[in-house]
PDB file of C-alpha atoms in Angstrom:
ATOM      1  CA  UNK A   1       0.000   0.000   0.000  1.00 86.00           C
ATOM      2  CA  UNK A   2       1.429   3.371  -1.072  1.00 94.00           C
ATOM      3  CA  UNK A   3       1.047   6.513   0.994  1.00 97.00           C
ATOM      4  CA  UNK A   4       0.035   9.836  -0.588  1.00 97.00           C
ATOM      5  CA  UNK A   5       0.051  13.062   1.435  1.00 97.00           C
ATOM      6  CA  UNK A   6      -2.756  15.503   0.626  1.00 97.00           C
ATOM      7  CA  UNK A   7      -2.741  19.100   1.888  1.00 96.00           C
ATOM      8  CA  UNK A   8      -6.323  20.323   1.463  1.00 94.00           C
ATOM      9  CA  UNK A   9      -5.734  23.723   3.073  1.00 93.00           C
ATOM     10  CA  UNK A  10      -4.921  27.026   1.391  1.00 86.00           C
ATOM     11  CA  UNK A  11      -7.322  26.078  -1.415  1.00 88.00           C
ATOM     12  CA  UNK A  12     -10.618  27.755  -2.316  1.00 87.00           C
ATOM     13  CA  UNK A  13     -12.748  24.804  -1.177  1.00 90.00           C
ATOM     14  CA  UNK A  14     -11.004  22.591   1.425  1.00 93.00           C
ATOM     15  CA  UNK A  15     -14.336  20.995   2.348  1.00 95.00           C
ATOM     16  CA  UNK A  16     -14.742  19.770  -1.241  1.00 94.00           C
ATOM     17  CA  UNK A  17     -11.227  18.351  -1.214  1.00 95.00           C
ATOM     18  CA  UNK A  18     -12.024  16.438   1.966  1.00 97.00           C
ATOM     19  CA  UNK A  19     -15.098  15.038   0.247  1.00 97.00           C
ATOM     20  CA  UNK A  20     -12.731  13.991  -2.541  1.00 95.00           C
ATOM     21  CA  UNK A  21     -10.443  12.315   0.000  1.00 97.00           C
ATOM     22  CA  UNK A  22     -13.376  10.309   1.353  1.00 97.00           C
ATOM     23  CA  UNK A  23     -14.330   9.330  -2.182  1.00 96.00           C
ATOM     24  CA  UNK A  24     -10.736   8.372  -2.948  1.00 96.00           C
ATOM     25  CA  UNK A  25     -10.572   5.910  -0.051  1.00 97.00           C
ATOM     26  CA  UNK A  26     -13.382   3.975  -1.735  1.00 97.00           C
ATOM     27  CA  UNK A  27     -12.393   4.411  -5.398  1.00 96.00           C
ATOM     28  CA  UNK A  28      -8.602   3.991  -5.441  1.00 95.00           C
ATOM     29  CA  UNK A  29      -7.386   0.694  -3.948  1.00 95.00           C
ATOM     30  CA  UNK A  30      -4.160   0.072  -2.019  1.00 94.00           C
ATOM     31  CA  UNK A  31      -3.561   3.719  -1.135  1.00 96.00           C
ATOM     32  CA  UNK A  32      -3.211   5.321   2.296  1.00 97.00           C
ATOM     33  CA  UNK A  33      -4.013   9.049   2.376  1.00 98.00           C
ATOM     34  CA  UNK A  34      -2.024  11.109   4.876  1.00 98.00           C
ATOM     35  CA  UNK A  35      -3.890  14.293   5.869  1.00 98.00           C
ATOM     36  CA  UNK A  36      -2.043  17.061   7.761  1.00 97.00           C
ATOM     37  CA  UNK A  37      -4.077  19.347  10.000  1.00 96.00           C
ATOM     38  CA  UNK A  38      -6.141  19.268  13.168  1.00 96.00           C
ATOM     39  CA  UNK A  39      -7.508  15.723  13.419  1.00 96.00           C
ATOM     40  CA  UNK A  40     -10.787  16.623  15.143  1.00 96.00           C
ATOM     41  CA  UNK A  41     -11.712  19.094  12.407  1.00 95.00           C
ATOM     42  CA  UNK A  42     -10.678  16.717   9.630  1.00 97.00           C
ATOM     43  CA  UNK A  43     -12.671  13.861  11.112  1.00 97.00           C
ATOM     44  CA  UNK A  44     -15.751  16.031  11.617  1.00 96.00           C
ATOM     45  CA  UNK A  45     -15.771  16.982   7.926  1.00 96.00           C
ATOM     46  CA  UNK A  46     -14.995  13.475   6.659  1.00 97.00           C
ATOM     47  CA  UNK A  47     -17.805  11.957   8.729  1.00 96.00           C
ATOM     48  CA  UNK A  48     -20.278  13.662   6.368  1.00 97.00           C
ATOM     49  CA  UNK A  49     -19.367  11.195   3.605  1.00 97.00           C
ATOM     50  CA  UNK A  50     -18.979   7.427   3.092  1.00 97.00           C
ATOM     51  CA  UNK A  51     -15.341   6.697   3.867  1.00 96.00           C
ATOM     52  CA  UNK A  52     -12.850   3.873   4.409  1.00 97.00           C
ATOM     53  CA  UNK A  53     -11.235   5.022   7.654  1.00 97.00           C
ATOM     54  CA  UNK A  54      -8.578   2.312   7.403  1.00 97.00           C
ATOM     55  CA  UNK A  55      -7.164   4.147   4.361  1.00 97.00           C
ATOM     56  CA  UNK A  56      -6.601   7.418   6.256  1.00 97.00           C
ATOM     57  CA  UNK A  57      -3.803   8.682   8.471  1.00 97.00           C
ATOM     58  CA  UNK A  58      -3.890  12.032  10.269  1.00 98.00           C
ATOM     59  CA  UNK A  59      -0.735  14.091  10.789  1.00 97.00           C
ATOM     60  CA  UNK A  60      -0.725  16.965  13.313  1.00 97.00           C
ATOM     61  CA  UNK A  61      -0.306  20.489  11.911  1.00 96.00           C
ATOM     62  CA  UNK A  62      -1.712  23.645  13.471  1.00 95.00           C
ATOM     63  CA  UNK A  63      -1.111  26.358  10.835  1.00 96.00           C
ATOM     64  CA  UNK A  64      -2.261  27.112   7.290  1.00 95.00           C
ATOM     65  CA  UNK A  65      -0.450  29.022   4.541  1.00 95.00           C
ATOM     66  CA  UNK A  66      -2.920  31.056   2.492  1.00 91.00           C
ATOM     67  CA  UNK A  67      -2.676  32.735  -0.892  1.00 88.00           C
ATOM     68  CA  UNK A  68      -2.552  36.083   0.934  1.00 91.00           C
ATOM     69  CA  UNK A  69       0.670  35.156   2.751  1.00 93.00           C
ATOM     70  CA  UNK A  70       4.064  36.108   1.373  1.00 94.00           C
ATOM     71  CA  UNK A  71       5.330  32.684   0.165  1.00 92.00           C
ATOM     72  CA  UNK A  72       8.913  32.973   1.430  1.00 93.00           C
ATOM     73  CA  UNK A  73       7.970  34.513   4.763  1.00 95.00           C
ATOM     74  CA  UNK A  74       5.201  31.960   5.333  1.00 94.00           C
ATOM     75  CA  UNK A  75       7.363  28.941   4.522  1.00 94.00           C
ATOM     76  CA  UNK A  76      10.150  30.189   6.786  1.00 93.00           C
ATOM     77  CA  UNK A  77       7.939  31.145   9.758  1.00 94.00           C
ATOM     78  CA  UNK A  78       4.861  28.897   9.602  1.00 95.00           C
ATOM     79  CA  UNK A  79       6.871  25.800  10.405  1.00 94.00           C
ATOM     80  CA  UNK A  80       3.818  23.965  11.769  1.00 96.00           C
ATOM     81  CA  UNK A  81       1.724  24.588   8.652  1.00 96.00           C
ATOM     82  CA  UNK A  82       0.178  21.729   6.712  1.00 96.00           C
ATOM     83  CA  UNK A  83       2.325  22.533   3.677  1.00 96.00           C
ATOM     84  CA  UNK A  84       5.670  22.725   5.495  1.00 96.00           C
ATOM     85  CA  UNK A  85       4.991  19.660   7.632  1.00 96.00           C
ATOM     86  CA  UNK A  86       3.959  17.821   4.481  1.00 95.00           C
ATOM     87  CA  UNK A  87       7.112  18.833   2.603  1.00 95.00           C
ATOM     88  CA  UNK A  88       9.304  17.746   5.506  1.00 95.00           C
ATOM     89  CA  UNK A  89       7.655  14.353   5.632  1.00 95.00           C
ATOM     90  CA  UNK A  90       7.873  13.979   1.854  1.00 95.00           C
ATOM     91  CA  UNK A  91      11.642  14.126   2.181  1.00 94.00           C
ATOM     92  CA  UNK A  92      12.135  11.902   5.205  1.00 94.00           C
ATOM     93  CA  UNK A  93       9.439   9.203   4.847  1.00 95.00           C
ATOM     94  CA  UNK A  94      10.429   6.442   2.390  1.00 94.00           C
ATOM     95  CA  UNK A  95       6.861   5.089   2.422  1.00 94.00           C
ATOM     96  CA  UNK A  96       5.451   8.370   1.098  1.00 95.00           C
ATOM     97  CA  UNK A  97       5.119   8.093  -2.689  1.00 95.00           C
ATOM     98  CA  UNK A  98       4.163  11.719  -3.335  1.00 96.00           C
ATOM     99  CA  UNK A  99       2.281  14.810  -2.215  1.00 96.00           C
ATOM    100  CA  UNK A 100      -0.586  16.979  -3.463  1.00 96.00           C
ATOM    101  CA  UNK A 101      -1.581  20.517  -2.478  1.00 94.00           C
ATOM    102  CA  UNK A 102      -4.121  22.986  -3.837  1.00 91.00           C
ATOM    103  CA  UNK A 103      -2.622  25.870  -1.888  1.00 90.00           C
ATOM    104  CA  UNK A 104      -0.228  28.681  -2.777  1.00 91.00           C
ATOM    105  CA  UNK A 105       1.941  27.973  -5.827  1.00 91.00           C
ATOM    106  CA  UNK A 106       4.675  30.282  -4.560  1.00 92.00           C
ATOM    107  CA  UNK A 107       4.730  28.580  -1.170  1.00 93.00           C
ATOM    108  CA  UNK A 108       4.789  25.149  -2.820  1.00 93.00           C
ATOM    109  CA  UNK A 109       7.805  26.153  -4.925  1.00 92.00           C
ATOM    110  CA  UNK A 110       9.596  27.740  -1.955  1.00 93.00           C
ATOM    111  CA  UNK A 111       8.769  24.833   0.341  1.00 92.00           C
ATOM    112  CA  UNK A 112       9.895  22.313  -2.227  1.00 90.00           C
ATOM    113  CA  UNK A 113      13.313  23.942  -2.471  1.00 89.00           C
ATOM    114  CA  UNK A 114      13.654  24.547   1.280  1.00 91.00           C
ATOM    115  CA  UNK A 115      12.332  21.284   2.690  1.00 92.00           C
ATOM    116  CA  UNK A 116      11.684  18.559   0.120  1.00 90.00           C
ATOM    117  CA  UNK A 117      15.023  18.903  -1.683  1.00 89.00           C
ATOM    118  CA  UNK A 118      15.863  18.821  -5.377  1.00 91.00           C
ATOM    119  CA  UNK A 119      17.235  16.337  -7.858  1.00 91.00           C
ATOM    120  CA  UNK A 120      21.002  16.864  -7.907  1.00 90.00           C
ATOM    121  CA  UNK A 121      21.876  19.560 -10.441  1.00 91.00           C
ATOM    122  CA  UNK A 122      18.439  21.238 -10.504  1.00 94.00           C
ATOM    123  CA  UNK A 123      18.579  24.966  -9.712  1.00 91.00           C
ATOM    124  CA  UNK A 124      14.848  25.772  -9.582  1.00 90.00           C
ATOM    125  CA  UNK A 125      11.913  23.352  -9.940  1.00 94.00           C
ATOM    126  CA  UNK A 126       9.445  24.052 -12.743  1.00 95.00           C
ATOM    127  CA  UNK A 127       5.663  23.818 -12.652  1.00 96.00           C
ATOM    128  CA  UNK A 128       4.574  21.670 -15.572  1.00 96.00           C
ATOM    129  CA  UNK A 129       1.273  20.358 -16.832  1.00 95.00           C
ATOM    130  CA  UNK A 130       0.017  17.997 -19.493  1.00 94.00           C
ATOM    131  CA  UNK A 131      -2.123  19.404 -22.298  1.00 93.00           C
ATOM    132  CA  UNK A 132      -4.122  17.491 -24.921  1.00 91.00           C
ATOM    133  CA  UNK A 133      -3.335  17.745 -28.632  1.00 93.00           C
ATOM    134  CA  UNK A 134      -5.267  17.284 -31.875  1.00 92.00           C
ATOM    135  CA  UNK A 135      -3.688  13.852 -32.599  1.00 93.00           C
ATOM    136  CA  UNK A 136      -4.632  12.709 -29.082  1.00 90.00           C
ATOM    137  CA  UNK A 137      -1.127  12.679 -27.560  1.00 92.00           C
ATOM    138  CA  UNK A 138      -0.304  14.537 -24.385  1.00 93.00           C
ATOM    139  CA  UNK A 139       2.288  17.310 -24.376  1.00 96.00           C
ATOM    140  CA  UNK A 140       4.108  19.002 -21.503  1.00 97.00           C
ATOM    141  CA  UNK A 141       4.048  22.752 -20.837  1.00 97.00           C
ATOM    142  CA  UNK A 142       6.822  24.030 -18.540  1.00 96.00           C
ATOM    143  CA  UNK A 143       6.737  26.429 -16.776  1.00 95.00           C
ATOM    144  CA  UNK A 144       3.010  27.065 -16.390  1.00 94.00           C
ATOM    145  CA  UNK A 145       2.968  29.521 -13.509  1.00 92.00           C
ATOM    146  CA  UNK A 146       5.555  29.067 -10.768  1.00 91.00           C
ATOM    147  CA  UNK A 147       8.560  30.984 -12.140  1.00 91.00           C
ATOM    148  CA  UNK A 148       7.008  34.206 -13.427  1.00 89.00           C
ATOM    149  CA  UNK A 149      10.340  36.061 -13.476  1.00 88.00           C
ATOM    150  CA  UNK A 150      13.335  33.946 -14.400  1.00 89.00           C
ATOM    151  CA  UNK A 151      16.701  33.972 -16.119  1.00 91.00           C
ATOM    152  CA  UNK A 152      17.418  32.246 -19.455  1.00 93.00           C
ATOM    153  CA  UNK A 153      19.460  29.586 -17.631  1.00 93.00           C
ATOM    154  CA  UNK A 154      16.379  28.524 -15.682  1.00 93.00           C
ATOM    155  CA  UNK A 155      14.409  28.001 -18.878  1.00 95.00           C
ATOM    156  CA  UNK A 156      17.278  25.876 -20.127  1.00 95.00           C
ATOM    157  CA  UNK A 157      16.555  23.555 -17.215  1.00 96.00           C
ATOM    158  CA  UNK A 158      12.793  23.722 -17.810  1.00 97.00           C
ATOM    159  CA  UNK A 159      13.466  22.232 -21.235  1.00 97.00           C
ATOM    160  CA  UNK A 160      15.621  19.466 -19.762  1.00 97.00           C
ATOM    161  CA  UNK A 161      13.106  18.608 -17.026  1.00 97.00           C
ATOM    162  CA  UNK A 162      10.126  18.495 -19.392  1.00 98.00           C
ATOM    163  CA  UNK A 163      12.110  16.430 -21.896  1.00 98.00           C
ATOM    164  CA  UNK A 164      13.081  13.934 -19.196  1.00 97.00           C
ATOM    165  CA  UNK A 165       9.442  13.693 -18.100  1.00 97.00           C
ATOM    166  CA  UNK A 166       8.208  12.959 -21.615  1.00 97.00           C
ATOM    167  CA  UNK A 167      11.004  10.423 -22.112  1.00 97.00           C
ATOM    168  CA  UNK A 168       9.940   8.648 -18.934  1.00 96.00           C
ATOM    169  CA  UNK A 169       6.398   8.594 -20.380  1.00 95.00           C
ATOM    170  CA  UNK A 170       7.637   6.747 -23.473  1.00 95.00           C
ATOM    171  CA  UNK A 171       8.466   9.571 -25.922  1.00 96.00           C
ATOM    172  CA  UNK A 172      12.117   8.867 -26.697  1.00 91.00           C
ATOM    173  CA  UNK A 173      12.876  12.073 -28.632  1.00 96.00           C
ATOM    174  CA  UNK A 174      10.403  14.746 -27.500  1.00 98.00           C
ATOM    175  CA  UNK A 175      10.060  17.682 -29.891  1.00 98.00           C
ATOM    176  CA  UNK A 176      10.707  20.880 -27.943  1.00 98.00           C
ATOM    177  CA  UNK A 177       9.318  24.288 -28.939  1.00 98.00           C
ATOM    178  CA  UNK A 178      10.032  27.673 -27.339  1.00 98.00           C
ATOM    179  CA  UNK A 179       6.917  29.833 -26.891  1.00 97.00           C
ATOM    180  CA  UNK A 180       7.309  33.118 -28.752  1.00 96.00           C
ATOM    181  CA  UNK A 181       5.434  35.537 -31.022  1.00 94.00           C
ATOM    182  CA  UNK A 182       6.613  33.924 -34.259  1.00 92.00           C
ATOM    183  CA  UNK A 183       8.531  30.934 -35.567  1.00 93.00           C
ATOM    184  CA  UNK A 184      11.476  32.941 -36.958  1.00 90.00           C
ATOM    185  CA  UNK A 185      14.702  33.073 -34.930  1.00 84.00           C
ATOM    186  CA  UNK A 186      14.630  36.860 -34.991  1.00 83.00           C
ATOM    187  CA  UNK A 187      11.150  37.071 -33.423  1.00 84.00           C
ATOM    188  CA  UNK A 188      10.518  37.542 -29.743  1.00 86.00           C
ATOM    189  CA  UNK A 189      12.111  39.613 -27.007  1.00 92.00           C
ATOM    190  CA  UNK A 190      15.820  39.831 -26.342  1.00 93.00           C
ATOM    191  CA  UNK A 191      15.207  37.494 -23.407  1.00 94.00           C
ATOM    192  CA  UNK A 192      13.548  34.838 -25.587  1.00 95.00           C
ATOM    193  CA  UNK A 193      16.329  35.041 -28.170  1.00 95.00           C
ATOM    194  CA  UNK A 194      18.849  34.404 -25.381  1.00 95.00           C
ATOM    195  CA  UNK A 195      16.865  31.345 -24.336  1.00 96.00           C
ATOM    196  CA  UNK A 196      16.775  30.194 -27.977  1.00 96.00           C
ATOM    197  CA  UNK A 197      20.574  30.275 -28.153  1.00 95.00           C
ATOM    198  CA  UNK A 198      20.833  28.184 -24.980  1.00 96.00           C
ATOM    199  CA  UNK A 199      18.283  25.567 -26.073  1.00 97.00           C
ATOM    200  CA  UNK A 200      20.115  25.114 -29.380  1.00 95.00           C
ATOM    201  CA  UNK A 201      23.132  23.831 -27.444  1.00 95.00           C
ATOM    202  CA  UNK A 202      21.246  21.244 -25.373  1.00 96.00           C
ATOM    203  CA  UNK A 203      21.199  17.488 -26.084  1.00 96.00           C
ATOM    204  CA  UNK A 204      17.465  17.618 -26.861  1.00 97.00           C
ATOM    205  CA  UNK A 205      15.355  17.725 -30.015  1.00 97.00           C
ATOM    206  CA  UNK A 206      14.847  21.486 -30.089  1.00 98.00           C
ATOM    207  CA  UNK A 207      12.642  22.502 -33.037  1.00 97.00           C
ATOM    208  CA  UNK A 208      12.856  26.280 -32.548  1.00 96.00           C
ATOM    209  CA  UNK A 209      10.372  29.049 -31.854  1.00 97.00           C
ATOM    210  CA  UNK A 210       6.633  28.308 -31.813  1.00 96.00           C
ATOM    211  CA  UNK A 211       3.421  30.327 -31.701  1.00 96.00           C
ATOM    212  CA  UNK A 212       0.673  29.866 -29.127  1.00 96.00           C
ATOM    213  CA  UNK A 213      -1.899  28.991 -31.792  1.00 95.00           C
ATOM    214  CA  UNK A 214       0.081  25.823 -32.579  1.00 96.00           C
ATOM    215  CA  UNK A 215       0.311  24.654 -28.969  1.00 96.00           C
ATOM    216  CA  UNK A 216      -2.197  21.815 -29.378  1.00 95.00           C
ATOM    217  CA  UNK A 217      -1.389  21.031 -32.999  1.00 96.00           C
ATOM    218  CA  UNK A 218       0.564  17.881 -32.221  1.00 95.00           C
ATOM    219  CA  UNK A 219       3.776  19.342 -33.636  1.00 96.00           C
ATOM    220  CA  UNK A 220       5.332  19.584 -30.147  1.00 97.00           C
ATOM    221  CA  UNK A 221       5.807  17.249 -27.192  1.00 98.00           C
ATOM    222  CA  UNK A 222       7.259  19.972 -24.951  1.00 98.00           C
ATOM    223  CA  UNK A 223       6.511  23.698 -24.809  1.00 98.00           C
ATOM    224  CA  UNK A 224       9.065  25.791 -22.919  1.00 98.00           C
ATOM    225  CA  UNK A 225       7.942  29.111 -21.422  1.00 97.00           C
ATOM    226  CA  UNK A 226       8.624  31.357 -18.466  1.00 95.00           C
ATOM    227  CA  UNK A 227       5.872  31.145 -15.894  1.00 94.00           C
ATOM    228  CA  UNK A 228       4.025  34.294 -16.927  1.00 95.00           C
ATOM    229  CA  UNK A 229       3.554  33.403 -20.601  1.00 96.00           C
ATOM    230  CA  UNK A 230       3.086  29.739 -19.777  1.00 96.00           C
ATOM    231  CA  UNK A 231       0.250  30.500 -17.366  1.00 94.00           C
ATOM    232  CA  UNK A 232      -1.396  32.850 -19.865  1.00 96.00           C
ATOM    233  CA  UNK A 233      -1.214  30.090 -22.490  1.00 96.00           C
ATOM    234  CA  UNK A 234      -2.643  27.509 -20.081  1.00 94.00           C
ATOM    235  CA  UNK A 235      -5.558  29.714 -19.000  1.00 92.00           C
ATOM    236  CA  UNK A 236      -6.255  30.714 -22.617  1.00 94.00           C
ATOM    237  CA  UNK A 237      -6.421  27.082 -23.693  1.00 92.00           C
ATOM    238  CA  UNK A 238      -8.739  26.323 -20.790  1.00 88.00           C
ATOM    239  CA  UNK A 239     -10.993  29.314 -21.412  1.00 89.00           C
ATOM    240  CA  UNK A 240     -11.197  28.829 -25.188  1.00 90.00           C
ATOM    241  CA  UNK A 241     -11.970  25.156 -24.754  1.00 88.00           C
ATOM    242  CA  UNK A 242     -14.729  25.798 -22.247  1.00 86.00           C
ATOM    243  CA  UNK A 243     -16.178  28.544 -24.467  1.00 91.00           C
ATOM    244  CA  UNK A 244     -16.263  26.152 -27.423  1.00 91.00           C
ATOM    245  CA  UNK A 245     -17.778  23.419 -25.270  1.00 89.00           C
ATOM    246  CA  UNK A 246     -20.511  25.766 -24.025  1.00 91.00           C
ATOM    247  CA  UNK A 247     -21.433  26.739 -27.586  1.00 92.00           C
ATOM    248  CA  UNK A 248     -21.587  23.095 -28.668  1.00 91.00           C
ATOM    249  CA  UNK A 249     -23.675  22.142 -25.643  1.00 90.00           C
ATOM    250  CA  UNK A 250     -26.283  24.745 -26.619  1.00 92.00           C
ATOM    251  CA  UNK A 251     -26.921  22.962 -29.927  1.00 91.00           C
ATOM    252  CA  UNK A 252     -30.197  21.168 -30.606  1.00 92.00           C
ATOM    253  CA  UNK A 253     -28.238  18.240 -32.079  1.00 93.00           C
ATOM    254  CA  UNK A 254     -27.516  15.561 -29.413  1.00 92.00           C
ATOM    255  CA  UNK A 255     -24.292  14.517 -31.168  1.00 94.00           C
ATOM    256  CA  UNK A 256     -22.994  18.093 -31.115  1.00 92.00           C
ATOM    257  CA  UNK A 257     -23.925  18.445 -27.439  1.00 93.00           C
ATOM    258  CA  UNK A 258     -22.055  15.221 -26.697  1.00 93.00           C
ATOM    259  CA  UNK A 259     -18.968  16.626 -28.438  1.00 91.00           C
ATOM    260  CA  UNK A 260     -19.213  19.672 -26.169  1.00 89.00           C
ATOM    261  CA  UNK A 261     -19.293  17.416 -23.122  1.00 89.00           C
ATOM    262  CA  UNK A 262     -16.106  15.668 -24.284  1.00 87.00           C
ATOM    263  CA  UNK A 263     -14.253  18.962 -24.782  1.00 86.00           C
ATOM    264  CA  UNK A 264     -15.391  20.299 -21.413  1.00 83.00           C
ATOM    265  CA  UNK A 265     -14.270  17.139 -19.626  1.00 82.00           C
ATOM    266  CA  UNK A 266     -10.872  17.134 -21.339  1.00 80.00           C
ATOM    267  CA  UNK A 267     -10.127  20.753 -20.435  1.00 77.00           C
ATOM    268  CA  UNK A 268     -11.597  20.791 -16.928  1.00 75.00           C
ATOM    269  CA  UNK A 269      -8.212  21.162 -15.234  1.00 69.00           C
ATOM    270  CA  UNK A 270      -9.797  21.717 -11.821  1.00 65.00           C
ATOM    271  CA  UNK A 271     -11.228  18.186 -11.876  1.00 66.00           C
ATOM    272  CA  UNK A 272      -8.848  16.165 -14.018  1.00 68.00           C
ATOM    273  CA  UNK A 273      -5.745  16.282 -11.868  1.00 72.00           C
ATOM    274  CA  UNK A 274      -2.940  18.694 -11.144  1.00 89.00           C
ATOM    275  CA  UNK A 275       0.273  20.295 -12.378  1.00 93.00           C
ATOM    276  CA  UNK A 276       3.646  18.791 -11.485  1.00 94.00           C
ATOM    277  CA  UNK A 277       6.497  20.491  -9.656  1.00 95.00           C
ATOM    278  CA  UNK A 278       9.389  19.015 -11.623  1.00 95.00           C
ATOM    279  CA  UNK A 279      12.833  18.768 -10.079  1.00 94.00           C
ATOM    280  CA  UNK A 280      11.958  17.244  -6.699  1.00 93.00           C
ATOM    281  CA  UNK A 281      13.103  13.695  -5.862  1.00 92.00           C
ATOM    282  CA  UNK A 282       9.483  12.554  -5.399  1.00 94.00           C
ATOM    283  CA  UNK A 283       6.301  13.451  -7.311  1.00 95.00           C
ATOM    284  CA  UNK A 284       4.673  16.649  -6.085  1.00 95.00           C
ATOM    285  CA  UNK A 285       1.412  17.907  -7.582  1.00 95.00           C
ATOM    286  CA  UNK A 286      -0.075  21.398  -7.376  1.00 94.00           C
ATOM    287  CA  UNK A 287      -3.829  21.344  -7.978  1.00 92.00           C
ATOM    288  CA  UNK A 288      -5.892  24.266  -9.240  1.00 84.00           C
ATOM    289  CA  UNK A 289      -6.910  26.642  -6.441  1.00 79.00           C
ATOM    290  CA  UNK A 290     -10.543  25.914  -7.336  1.00 80.00           C
ATOM    291  CA  UNK A 291      -9.982  22.159  -7.195  1.00 87.00           C
ATOM    292  CA  UNK A 292     -13.063  20.143  -6.243  1.00 90.00           C
ATOM    293  CA  UNK A 293     -13.985  16.696  -4.947  1.00 92.00           C
ATOM    294  CA  UNK A 294     -13.352  15.064  -8.340  1.00 90.00           C
ATOM    295  CA  UNK A 295      -9.775  16.383  -8.328  1.00 91.00           C
ATOM    296  CA  UNK A 296      -8.578  14.147  -5.496  1.00 94.00           C
ATOM    297  CA  UNK A 297      -9.118  10.634  -6.915  1.00 94.00           C
ATOM    298  CA  UNK A 298      -7.815  11.730 -10.317  1.00 93.00           C
ATOM    299  CA  UNK A 299      -4.760  13.458  -8.843  1.00 94.00           C
ATOM    300  CA  UNK A 300      -3.986  10.451  -6.622  1.00 95.00           C
ATOM    301  CA  UNK A 301      -4.083   8.174  -9.676  1.00 94.00           C
ATOM    302  CA  UNK A 302      -1.783  10.639 -11.438  1.00 94.00           C
ATOM    303  CA  UNK A 303       0.632  10.603  -8.487  1.00 95.00           C
ATOM    304  CA  UNK A 304       0.696   6.814  -8.456  1.00 95.00           C
ATOM    305  CA  UNK A 305       1.558   6.754 -12.164  1.00 94.00           C
ATOM    306  CA  UNK A 306       4.285   9.371 -11.723  1.00 94.00           C
ATOM    307  CA  UNK A 307       5.805   7.427  -8.827  1.00 94.00           C
ATOM    308  CA  UNK A 308       6.409   4.504 -11.191  1.00 94.00           C
ATOM    309  CA  UNK A 309       8.327   6.560 -13.767  1.00 94.00           C
ATOM    310  CA  UNK A 310      12.116   6.776 -14.021  1.00 93.00           C
ATOM    311  CA  UNK A 311      11.946  10.574 -14.331  1.00 94.00           C
ATOM    312  CA  UNK A 312      14.651  11.403 -11.712  1.00 92.00           C
ATOM    313  CA  UNK A 313      17.119   9.042 -13.393  1.00 93.00           C
ATOM    314  CA  UNK A 314      16.317  10.394 -16.877  1.00 94.00           C
ATOM    315  CA  UNK A 315      16.722  13.951 -15.634  1.00 95.00           C
ATOM    316  CA  UNK A 316      20.057  13.293 -13.952  1.00 93.00           C
ATOM    317  CA  UNK A 317      21.334  11.654 -17.138  1.00 93.00           C
ATOM    318  CA  UNK A 318      20.295  14.692 -19.215  1.00 95.00           C
ATOM    319  CA  UNK A 319      21.819  17.120 -16.721  1.00 94.00           C
ATOM    320  CA  UNK A 320      25.094  15.177 -16.714  1.00 93.00           C
ATOM    321  CA  UNK A 321      25.199  15.038 -20.508  1.00 93.00           C
ATOM    322  CA  UNK A 322      24.520  18.777 -20.697  1.00 94.00           C
ATOM    323  CA  UNK A 323      27.295  19.506 -18.199  1.00 91.00           C
ATOM    324  CA  UNK A 324      29.754  17.487 -20.279  1.00 90.00           C
ATOM    325  CA  UNK A 325      28.804  19.300 -23.472  1.00 88.00           C
ATOM    326  CA  UNK A 326      29.201  22.687 -21.773  1.00 85.00           C
ATOM    327  CA  UNK A 327      32.746  21.791 -20.717  1.00 83.00           C
ATOM    328  CA  UNK A 328      33.845  21.318 -24.309  1.00 74.00           C
TER     329      UNK A 328
END
């Protein structure tokens, strides 16, 4: 039985996430959920739903980090918070397969670096997510919101981390595109052109600049972006998809309405799972702030799949190969 730690606090709807935890104990076999927080309060909420109590463990924590807290200050001073206590246990407990939070992205990134540790050679973890594509394959977008301001060298590592993830998912030579305002080398800001020069030197299949409209075309397996543009792309994809789904669902044709339901389900990021904080030794997922009860079972399944991948080994191999190339 694998253990998964779930921090329900700091999210928009912790009560819905606890409902999801109760549902998960019945839907996902051979998993023990570890819940940090005040046990009496957690139990009182969970008792509202059918639940397998044998699949739950409570871990004491008396503080909560909110989205209104300064991430660095909160992680350094709220040492008894559910997020910090969870990160500390993620590092020290060999039975813990991974962790999920729907709280502050900044605090998750800071806490990951400060307490959970990093894969050797990783400077800054990247927040990555899977997106669908027209051919039906998944692609990885990194960074999608954690590193809003970053240096070109960080984006170099985003490309390596996302490539290693896709390799561990079975894509041996992921095609990597750099998000810009055109496909020509001369397009984009000075910053993006610096990143372009760095990615050209990496031992990856870098295909050059790409435009946002081609994100889901199937031409790319990895999209590299700094967190600001990556998050704008992610939210635009989500919003456009839900707009299209709503229009289709208003049709009088049942087949068209069904197509709208499929699109809505595929792009409902709040329910389908969570983004990944790449660069930590163990899988760590950051769910949407508006995550709901359906998020938990899906995210736990996602964590279990990620825990079986050889991502850390693939990443270390890519980092080592890059270091060797940069010496020459």
